[in-house]
Amino acid sequence: MDVQETTASDLIARSTRCDVLKDFALPFTVKVYLGSMGLSNSGSDELIGWVSDLLHGNDVKRTEAAQSIVSFIGELAASRRKQSAADSMTYIVQAQVQGRCVTDEEVRGIGVLFLIAGRDTVAAALGFDMANLARNPEDQESLRREPTRIATAVEELLRAYSTVQIIRVATKDVDFEGVSMLKGDFVSCATMIANCDPAEFMCPDTIDLARQDHRYIAFGYGPHLCLGANLPGVRLP
Ligand code: HEM
């Protein structure tokens, strides 16, 4: 088991209760990010604080946090440009788009997007997953007994608890299935509704951790399919 996971589970095991989001999920997401960037967890508390301020702080904190994060990512990018490593930042700084290298500004944008996109999304998913397992001790027991079923269970939990909604802006007036949308209208494509569509899923309101049908759209679809959708394969250093 990874160092980070050991620390988190040790802490949780030692106390009789924990706040899953604060004590585990939110720090975990930032540590995964650091791991993918080839960094240790030594600066993780500071980064966790900045991300929290950026996403949920007031205007002053948000601005300060944004500046700190952008300069943190800028410095990391500069160091990987000087000396490459086997990590995501090296991949980003060496990437070619339409035959040209990505600019420093683009690198910072990608670095920030990676960090932010994988934070509340993953933490919210973990929170829902834990709450579901807490309510269903027999599911906990069965996953402990047969851990090879966990990957399938995660898929079903992503279907059942889809937290990210897809928003688009209509580029022209359109009539869709009797609903009029005008150019400039915001259109919300609710993933949680699609994932519970009885025309697509048998007994969609039943959470069946052994369900094999994983055609859900919790990660979106099409050209903007979530970049993190394949991350369960990532291993921390
Ligand atoms: C359970 C966790 C996650 C969920 C439910 C989720 C969900 C989504 C959804 C629905 C979209 C599509 C948004 C749209 O079409 O407007 C998206 C896009 C994206 N996600 Fe995630 N995400 C998760 C985790 C992550 C992680 C860990 C990363 C970090 C690598 C990430 C990076 C991205 C990026 C970069 C995009 C934009 C892709 C694009 O526009 O081309 N996501 N995500």
Short mmCIF file of C-alpha atoms and ligand atoms in Angstrom, two decimals:
data_model
loop_
_atom_site.label_atom_id
_atom_site.label_comp_id
_atom_site.label_asym_id
_atom_site.label_seq_id
_atom_site.Cartn_x
_atom_site.Cartn_y
_atom_site.Cartn_z
CA MET A 1 0.00 0.00 0.00
CA ASP A 2 1.21 3.56 -0.72
CA VAL A 3 2.77 5.80 1.91
CA GLN A 4 -0.11 8.28 1.57
CA GLU A 5 -2.79 5.65 1.93
CA THR A 6 -1.05 4.10 4.91
CA THR A 7 -0.93 7.45 6.67
CA ALA A 8 -4.57 8.24 5.99
CA SER A 9 -5.81 4.79 6.96
CA ASP A 10 -3.59 4.73 10.06
CA LEU A 11 -5.04 8.01 11.22
CA ILE A 12 -8.58 6.88 10.53
CA ALA A 13 -8.01 3.46 12.12
CA ARG A 14 -6.63 5.06 15.28
CA SER A 15 -9.67 7.25 15.87
CA THR A 16 -13.19 5.98 16.37
CA ARG A 17 -14.61 8.33 13.78
CA CYS A 18 -13.49 10.55 10.93
CA ASP A 19 -14.76 13.12 8.50
CA VAL A 20 -14.31 11.23 5.24
CA LEU A 21 -14.10 14.37 3.12
CA LYS A 22 -11.81 16.44 5.33
CA ASP A 23 -9.63 13.67 6.74
CA PHE A 24 -9.35 11.48 3.67
CA ALA A 25 -10.94 12.44 0.36
CA LEU A 26 -9.85 16.06 -0.09
CA PRO A 27 -6.18 15.54 0.91
CA PHE A 28 -6.15 12.30 -1.12
CA THR A 29 -7.05 14.09 -4.37
CA VAL A 30 -4.25 16.61 -3.96
CA LYS A 31 -1.76 13.85 -3.11
CA VAL A 32 -2.72 11.97 -6.26
CA TYR A 33 -2.05 15.16 -8.21
CA LEU A 34 1.35 15.59 -6.56
CA GLY A 35 2.16 11.95 -7.27
CA SER A 36 1.26 12.34 -10.94
CA MET A 37 3.53 15.40 -11.08
CA GLY A 38 6.42 13.42 -9.63
CA LEU A 39 6.36 15.34 -6.33
CA SER A 40 6.42 14.06 -2.78
CA ASN A 41 3.72 14.94 -0.27
CA SER A 42 5.93 17.29 1.68
CA GLY A 43 4.18 20.45 0.45
CA SER A 44 0.75 18.91 0.29
CA ASP A 45 -0.82 20.84 3.22
CA GLU A 46 -0.02 24.14 1.60
CA LEU A 47 -1.37 23.03 -1.77
CA ILE A 48 -4.50 21.58 -0.14
CA GLY A 49 -5.11 24.97 1.51
CA TRP A 50 -4.65 26.90 -1.74
CA VAL A 51 -6.99 24.62 -3.66
CA SER A 52 -9.59 24.88 -0.95
CA ASP A 53 -9.35 28.69 -0.98
CA LEU A 54 -9.49 28.77 -4.76
CA LEU A 55 -12.65 26.69 -4.96
CA HIS A 56 -14.47 27.81 -1.84
CA GLY A 57 -12.77 30.91 -0.41
CA ASN A 58 -13.91 34.52 -0.52
CA ASP A 59 -12.76 36.89 -3.29
CA VAL A 60 -9.52 37.86 -1.54
CA LYS A 61 -8.53 34.31 -0.65
CA ARG A 62 -9.47 33.08 -4.12
CA THR A 63 -7.23 35.60 -5.83
CA GLU A 64 -4.28 34.90 -3.53
CA ALA A 65 -4.72 31.15 -3.91
CA ALA A 66 -4.91 31.43 -7.71
CA GLN A 67 -1.64 33.37 -7.74
CA SER A 68 0.08 30.84 -5.46
CA ILE A 69 -1.11 27.88 -7.53
CA VAL A 70 -0.14 29.46 -10.85
CA SER A 71 3.34 30.29 -9.61
CA PHE A 72 3.72 26.80 -8.07
CA ILE A 73 2.82 25.25 -11.43
CA GLY A 74 4.99 27.73 -13.33
CA GLU A 75 8.01 26.81 -11.22
CA LEU A 76 7.35 23.11 -11.60
CA ALA A 77 7.04 23.49 -15.38
CA ALA A 78 10.27 25.49 -15.58
CA SER A 79 12.11 22.81 -13.61
CA ARG A 80 10.79 20.04 -15.87
CA ARG A 81 11.75 22.02 -18.96
CA LYS A 82 15.31 22.12 -17.57
CA GLN A 83 15.39 18.51 -16.47
CA SER A 84 12.79 15.99 -17.58
CA ALA A 85 11.36 13.29 -15.33
CA ALA A 86 8.87 10.44 -15.71
CA ASP A 87 5.80 12.46 -14.75
CA SER A 88 2.81 14.30 -16.17
CA MET A 89 4.39 17.76 -16.07
CA THR A 90 7.28 16.56 -18.24
CA TYR A 91 4.73 15.13 -20.67
CA ILE A 92 2.86 18.45 -20.74
CA VAL A 93 5.91 20.65 -21.30
CA GLN A 94 7.15 18.38 -24.07
CA ALA A 95 3.75 18.06 -25.75
CA GLN A 96 3.25 19.17 -29.35
CA VAL A 97 -0.06 20.61 -30.46
CA GLN A 98 -0.59 20.98 -34.20
CA GLY A 99 3.14 20.82 -34.75
CA ARG A 100 4.16 23.41 -32.14
CA CYS A 101 5.22 23.26 -28.50
CA VAL A 102 2.76 24.37 -25.84
CA THR A 103 3.44 27.85 -24.47
CA ASP A 104 4.21 28.57 -20.82
CA GLU A 105 0.74 30.06 -20.42
CA GLU A 106 -0.89 26.93 -21.85
CA VAL A 107 1.22 24.74 -19.57
CA ARG A 108 0.04 26.71 -16.54
CA GLY A 109 -3.57 26.44 -17.73
CA ILE A 110 -3.32 22.67 -18.18
CA GLY A 111 -1.60 22.29 -14.80
CA VAL A 112 -4.34 24.26 -13.04
CA LEU A 113 -7.10 22.39 -14.88
CA PHE A 114 -5.60 19.02 -13.86
CA LEU A 115 -5.50 20.10 -10.26
CA ILE A 116 -8.96 21.64 -10.04
CA ALA A 117 -10.81 19.15 -12.24
CA GLY A 118 -9.71 16.23 -10.10
CA ARG A 119 -10.41 17.69 -6.71
CA ASP A 120 -14.07 18.24 -5.74
CA THR A 121 -15.16 15.71 -8.36
CA VAL A 122 -13.20 12.85 -6.83
CA ALA A 123 -13.82 13.96 -3.25
CA ALA A 124 -17.58 14.14 -3.84
CA ALA A 125 -17.56 10.69 -5.45
CA LEU A 126 -15.63 9.23 -2.52
CA GLY A 127 -18.02 10.88 -0.07
CA PHE A 128 -21.06 9.36 -1.77
CA ASP A 129 -19.34 5.97 -2.03
CA MET A 130 -18.46 5.90 1.65
CA ALA A 131 -21.94 7.04 2.66
CA ASN A 132 -23.44 4.27 0.55
CA LEU A 133 -21.16 1.64 2.07
CA ALA A 134 -21.83 2.97 5.56
CA ARG A 135 -25.55 2.43 4.96
CA ASN A 136 -25.00 -1.04 3.52
CA PRO A 137 -22.73 -3.09 5.79
CA GLU A 138 -23.43 -6.25 3.79
CA ASP A 139 -21.88 -4.57 0.71
CA GLN A 140 -18.85 -3.57 2.78
CA GLU A 141 -18.49 -7.11 3.96
CA SER A 142 -18.81 -8.60 0.52
CA LEU A 143 -16.17 -6.22 -0.93
CA ARG A 144 -13.82 -7.03 1.94
CA ARG A 145 -14.31 -10.71 1.26
CA GLU A 146 -13.81 -10.35 -2.48
CA PRO A 147 -11.73 -7.24 -3.19
CA THR A 148 -11.55 -8.12 -6.89
CA ARG A 149 -15.17 -6.90 -7.07
CA ILE A 150 -14.23 -3.38 -5.98
CA ALA A 151 -13.49 -2.11 -9.51
CA THR A 152 -16.95 -3.16 -10.70
CA ALA A 153 -18.53 -1.64 -7.60
CA VAL A 154 -16.77 1.67 -8.26
CA GLU A 155 -18.29 1.77 -11.76
CA GLU A 156 -21.77 1.26 -10.36
CA LEU A 157 -21.27 3.91 -7.70
CA LEU A 158 -20.15 6.35 -10.39
CA ARG A 159 -23.36 5.60 -12.29
CA ALA A 160 -25.52 5.95 -9.22
CA TYR A 161 -23.91 9.11 -7.85
CA SER A 162 -23.00 11.29 -10.79
CA THR A 163 -22.07 14.65 -9.38
CA VAL A 164 -20.78 16.58 -12.39
CA GLN A 165 -23.33 18.21 -14.67
CA ILE A 166 -22.49 19.10 -18.25
CA ILE A 167 -23.38 22.63 -19.30
CA ARG A 168 -23.39 23.84 -22.88
CA VAL A 169 -24.40 27.10 -24.55
CA ALA A 170 -26.67 26.85 -27.60
CA THR A 171 -24.86 28.24 -30.64
CA LYS A 172 -28.09 28.68 -32.61
CA ASP A 173 -31.84 28.54 -32.10
CA VAL A 174 -32.93 24.93 -32.04
CA ASP A 175 -36.00 22.83 -31.32
CA PHE A 176 -35.09 19.55 -29.64
CA GLU A 177 -37.82 17.00 -28.90
CA GLY A 178 -40.36 19.81 -28.59
CA VAL A 179 -38.16 22.01 -26.38
CA SER A 180 -37.09 25.35 -27.83
CA MET A 181 -33.62 26.61 -27.10
CA LEU A 182 -32.44 29.99 -28.21
CA LYS A 183 -28.93 30.91 -29.25
CA GLY A 184 -27.01 31.79 -26.06
CA ASP A 185 -29.22 29.69 -23.75
CA PHE A 186 -27.43 27.61 -21.15
CA VAL A 187 -28.33 23.94 -21.49
CA SER A 188 -27.80 21.58 -18.58
CA CYS A 189 -27.30 17.95 -19.55
CA ALA A 190 -27.88 16.22 -16.23
CA THR A 191 -25.65 13.16 -16.10
CA MET A 192 -27.49 11.82 -13.07
CA ILE A 193 -30.74 11.67 -15.04
CA ALA A 194 -29.16 9.98 -18.06
CA ASN A 195 -27.52 7.43 -15.77
CA CYS A 196 -30.89 6.52 -14.30
CA ASP A 197 -32.70 6.29 -17.62
CA PRO A 198 -34.91 3.15 -17.48
CA ALA A 199 -34.65 2.87 -21.27
CA GLU A 200 -30.90 2.32 -20.84
CA PHE A 201 -30.46 0.62 -17.47
CA MET A 202 -32.40 -2.23 -15.89
CA CYS A 203 -33.78 -1.21 -12.47
CA PRO A 204 -31.83 2.04 -12.64
CA ASP A 205 -32.73 3.10 -9.11
CA THR A 206 -31.24 -0.04 -7.61
CA ILE A 207 -27.59 0.24 -6.67
CA ASP A 208 -26.22 -3.15 -7.60
CA LEU A 209 -22.49 -3.29 -6.97
CA ALA A 210 -22.23 -6.31 -9.26
CA ARG A 211 -23.90 -4.54 -12.21
CA GLN A 212 -21.94 -5.17 -15.39
CA ASP A 213 -23.50 -2.45 -17.54
CA HIS A 214 -21.10 0.49 -17.33
CA ARG A 215 -22.36 2.70 -20.12
CA TYR A 216 -22.94 5.58 -17.74
CA ILE A 217 -21.90 9.15 -18.58
CA ALA A 218 -20.59 10.35 -15.21
CA PHE A 219 -17.41 11.34 -17.05
CA GLY A 220 -19.25 13.01 -19.92
CA TYR A 221 -18.95 11.90 -23.52
CA GLY A 222 -17.62 13.03 -26.89
CA PRO A 223 -14.63 15.29 -27.38
CA HIS A 224 -14.72 16.59 -23.80
CA LEU A 225 -14.81 13.19 -22.16
CA CYS A 226 -13.16 13.53 -18.76
CA LEU A 227 -9.40 13.24 -18.88
CA GLY A 228 -9.42 11.63 -15.45
CA ALA A 229 -11.74 8.80 -16.49
CA ASN A 230 -8.82 6.39 -16.75
CA LEU A 231 -7.08 7.48 -13.57
CA PRO A 232 -7.98 4.52 -11.36
CA GLY A 233 -4.88 2.95 -12.96
CA VAL A 234 -2.58 5.63 -11.49
CA ARG A 235 -0.21 4.48 -8.75
CA LEU A 236 1.20 6.92 -6.25
CA PRO A 237 4.98 6.97 -5.76
C1 HEM B 1 -15.12 10.97 -10.09
C2 HEM B 1 -14.32 11.90 -10.59
C3 HEM B 1 -14.64 12.73 -11.81
C4 HEM B 1 -15.83 12.99 -12.43
C5 HEM B 1 -17.21 12.49 -12.05
C6 HEM B 1 -15.52 13.84 -13.57
C7 HEM B 1 -16.45 14.27 -14.48
C8 HEM B 1 -16.18 15.01 -15.62
C9 HEM B 1 -17.14 15.40 -16.61
C10 HEM B 1 -18.63 15.08 -16.61
C11 HEM B 1 -16.47 16.07 -17.58
C12 HEM B 1 -17.07 16.64 -18.88
C13 HEM B 1 -17.44 18.08 -18.71
C14 HEM B 1 -18.08 18.63 -19.95
O1 HEM B 1 -18.26 17.93 -20.96
O2 HEM B 1 -18.42 19.83 -19.92
C15 HEM B 1 -15.08 16.15 -17.18
C16 HEM B 1 -14.09 16.79 -17.90
C17 HEM B 1 -12.77 16.87 -17.50
N1 HEM B 1 -12.21 16.23 -16.43
FE1 HEM B 1 -13.17 15.11 -15.06
N2 HEM B 1 -14.19 14.09 -13.60
C18 HEM B 1 -13.59 13.43 -12.56
C19 HEM B 1 -12.24 13.39 -12.25
C20 HEM B 1 -11.25 14.03 -12.94
C21 HEM B 1 -9.84 13.98 -12.62
C22 HEM B 1 -9.22 13.19 -11.46
C23 HEM B 1 -9.19 14.76 -13.51
C24 HEM B 1 -7.71 15.06 -13.56
C25 HEM B 1 -6.89 14.51 -14.34
C26 HEM B 1 -10.19 15.28 -14.43
C27 HEM B 1 -9.92 16.09 -15.50
C28 HEM B 1 -10.86 16.52 -16.40
C29 HEM B 1 -10.55 17.42 -17.51
C30 HEM B 1 -9.16 18.00 -17.85
C31 HEM B 1 -11.74 17.63 -18.21
C32 HEM B 1 -11.98 18.49 -19.43
C33 HEM B 1 -11.86 17.64 -20.68
C34 HEM B 1 -12.14 18.48 -21.92
O3 HEM B 1 -12.85 19.50 -21.86
O4 HEM B 1 -11.64 18.11 -22.99
N3 HEM B 1 -11.43 14.83 -14.05
N4 HEM B 1 -14.92 15.49 -15.99
#
